[in-house]
PDB file of C-alpha atoms in Angstrom:
ATOM      1  CA  MET A  12     132.881 152.101  82.083  1.00 56.00           C
ATOM      2  CA  ASP A  13     131.424 150.705  78.906  1.00 88.00           C
ATOM      3  CA  TRP A  14     133.435 149.253  76.035  1.00 90.00           C
ATOM      4  CA  LEU A  15     132.814 152.127  73.597  1.00 90.00           C
ATOM      5  CA  ARG A  16     133.968 154.801  76.052  1.00 90.00           C
ATOM      6  CA  ARG A  17     137.101 152.792  76.855  1.00 89.00           C
ATOM      7  CA  GLU A  18     137.913 152.444  73.159  1.00 93.00           C
ATOM      8  CA  ARG A  19     137.329 156.157  72.511  1.00 92.00           C
ATOM      9  CA  MET A  20     139.572 157.136  75.412  1.00 93.00           C
ATOM     10  CA  ASN A  21     142.351 154.776  74.300  1.00 92.00           C
ATOM     11  CA  GLN A  22     142.141 156.123  70.763  1.00 94.00           C
ATOM     12  CA  ALA A  23     142.227 159.693  72.093  1.00 93.00           C
ATOM     13  CA  LYS A  24     145.219 158.946  74.335  1.00 92.00           C
ATOM     14  CA  HIS A  25     147.225 157.581  71.406  1.00 92.00           C
ATOM     15  CA  ARG A  26     146.255 160.483  69.143  1.00 92.00           C
ATOM     16  CA  LEU A  27     147.231 162.996  71.812  1.00 90.00           C
ATOM     17  CA  ILE A  28     150.637 161.370  72.196  1.00 88.00           C
ATOM     18  CA  ASP A  29     151.338 160.610  68.522  1.00 88.00           C
ATOM     19  CA  THR A  30     149.999 163.721  66.760  1.00 86.00           C
ATOM     20  CA  ASP A  31     150.084 167.491  67.053  1.00 85.00           C
ATOM     21  CA  GLU A  32     146.363 167.838  66.429  1.00 88.00           C
ATOM     22  CA  PRO A  33     144.431 170.111  68.778  1.00 91.00           C
ATOM     23  CA  ILE A  34     142.364 168.523  71.542  1.00 92.00           C
ATOM     24  CA  LYS A  35     139.179 169.852  69.947  1.00 92.00           C
ATOM     25  CA  GLU A  36     139.905 167.955  66.716  1.00 94.00           C
ATOM     26  CA  ILE A  37     140.865 164.737  68.506  1.00 94.00           C
ATOM     27  CA  ALA A  38     137.664 164.928  70.531  1.00 94.00           C
ATOM     28  CA  ARG A  39     135.648 165.230  67.320  1.00 95.00           C
ATOM     29  CA  GLN A  40     137.508 162.321  65.677  1.00 94.00           C
ATOM     30  CA  CYS A  41     136.812 160.142  68.704  1.00 93.00           C
ATOM     31  CA  GLY A  42     133.077 160.786  68.586  1.00 92.00           C
ATOM     32  CA  TYR A  43     132.688 163.677  71.030  1.00 94.00           C
ATOM     33  CA  ARG A  44     130.725 166.710  69.893  1.00 93.00           C
ATOM     34  CA  ASP A  45     131.695 168.808  72.893  1.00 93.00           C
ATOM     35  CA  PRO A  46     135.422 169.240  73.680  1.00 92.00           C
ATOM     36  CA  TYR A  47     134.563 170.241  77.256  1.00 93.00           C
ATOM     37  CA  PHE A  48     132.722 166.948  77.854  1.00 94.00           C
ATOM     38  CA  PHE A  49     135.606 165.085  76.188  1.00 94.00           C
ATOM     39  CA  SER A  50     138.083 166.715  78.577  1.00 93.00           C
ATOM     40  CA  LYS A  51     135.939 165.833  81.603  1.00 93.00           C
ATOM     41  CA  ASP A  52     135.545 162.243  80.412  1.00 92.00           C
ATOM     42  CA  PHE A  53     139.277 161.950  79.661  1.00 92.00           C
ATOM     43  CA  LYS A  54     140.173 163.256  83.110  1.00 91.00           C
ATOM     44  CA  LYS A  55     137.720 160.868  84.753  1.00 89.00           C
ATOM     45  CA  THR A  56     139.145 157.931  82.797  1.00 87.00           C
ATOM     46  CA  HIS A  57     142.882 158.700  83.016  1.00 84.00           C
ATOM     47  CA  ARG A  58     142.955 160.806  86.203  1.00 84.00           C
ATOM     48  CA  ALA A  59     144.720 163.587  84.298  1.00 85.00           C
ATOM     49  CA  PRO A  60     143.614 166.203  81.775  1.00 90.00           C
ATOM     50  CA  PRO A  61     144.286 165.654  78.070  1.00 90.00           C
ATOM     51  CA  TYR A  62     146.480 168.763  77.818  1.00 86.00           C
ATOM     52  CA  GLY A  63     149.073 167.077  80.035  1.00 78.00           C
ATOM     53  CA  LEU A  64     150.218 164.792  77.230  1.00 69.00           C
ATOM     54  CA  PRO A  65     152.969 165.471  74.666  1.00 58.00           C
ATOM     55  CA  GLY A  66     151.810 167.163  71.479  1.00 55.00           C
ATOM     56  CA  THR A  67     149.061 169.136  73.169  1.00 57.00           C
ATOM     57  CA  GLY A  68     150.971 172.219  74.233  1.00 54.00           C
ATOM     58  CA  ALA A  69     151.476 170.860  77.733  1.00 46.00           C
ATOM     59  CA  ARG A  70     152.025 173.382  80.473  1.00 42.00           C
ATOM     60  CA  PRO A  71     155.310 173.261  82.405  1.00 39.00           C
ATOM     61  CA  GLY A  72     155.336 170.506  84.976  1.00 41.00           C
ATOM     62  CA  THR A  73     152.639 168.391  83.324  1.00 40.00           C
ATOM     63  CA  ARG A  74     154.976 166.122  81.357  1.00 42.00           C
ATOM     64  CA  ASP A  75     155.366 164.010  84.526  1.00 42.00           C
ATOM     65  CA  LEU A  76     151.828 162.776  83.879  1.00 44.00           C
ATOM     66  CA  VAL A  77     152.949 160.950  80.731  1.00 45.00           C
ATOM     67  CA  SER A  78     154.591 158.133  82.673  1.00 43.00           C
ATOM     68  CA  SER A  79     151.205 157.041  83.984  1.00 47.00           C
ATOM     69  CA  PHE A  80     149.851 156.647  80.427  1.00 48.00           C
ATOM     70  CA  THR A  81     152.504 154.421  78.890  1.00 46.00           C
TER      71      THR A  81
END
């Protein structure tokens, strides 16, 4: 994985945890034009979808994923 992608994913992870902004907006702020591609890239990088983090309207049972991100 290249440096820029790693930095974008780290920035996205922190924004997802620290803010209540929608995934679509965080994707745009991190340099992704397509939220679908952002979600695929995030899942590939972190082995979990971005909606499983706090502040993203996580579905029941997905909060367990947070421990692997901190």
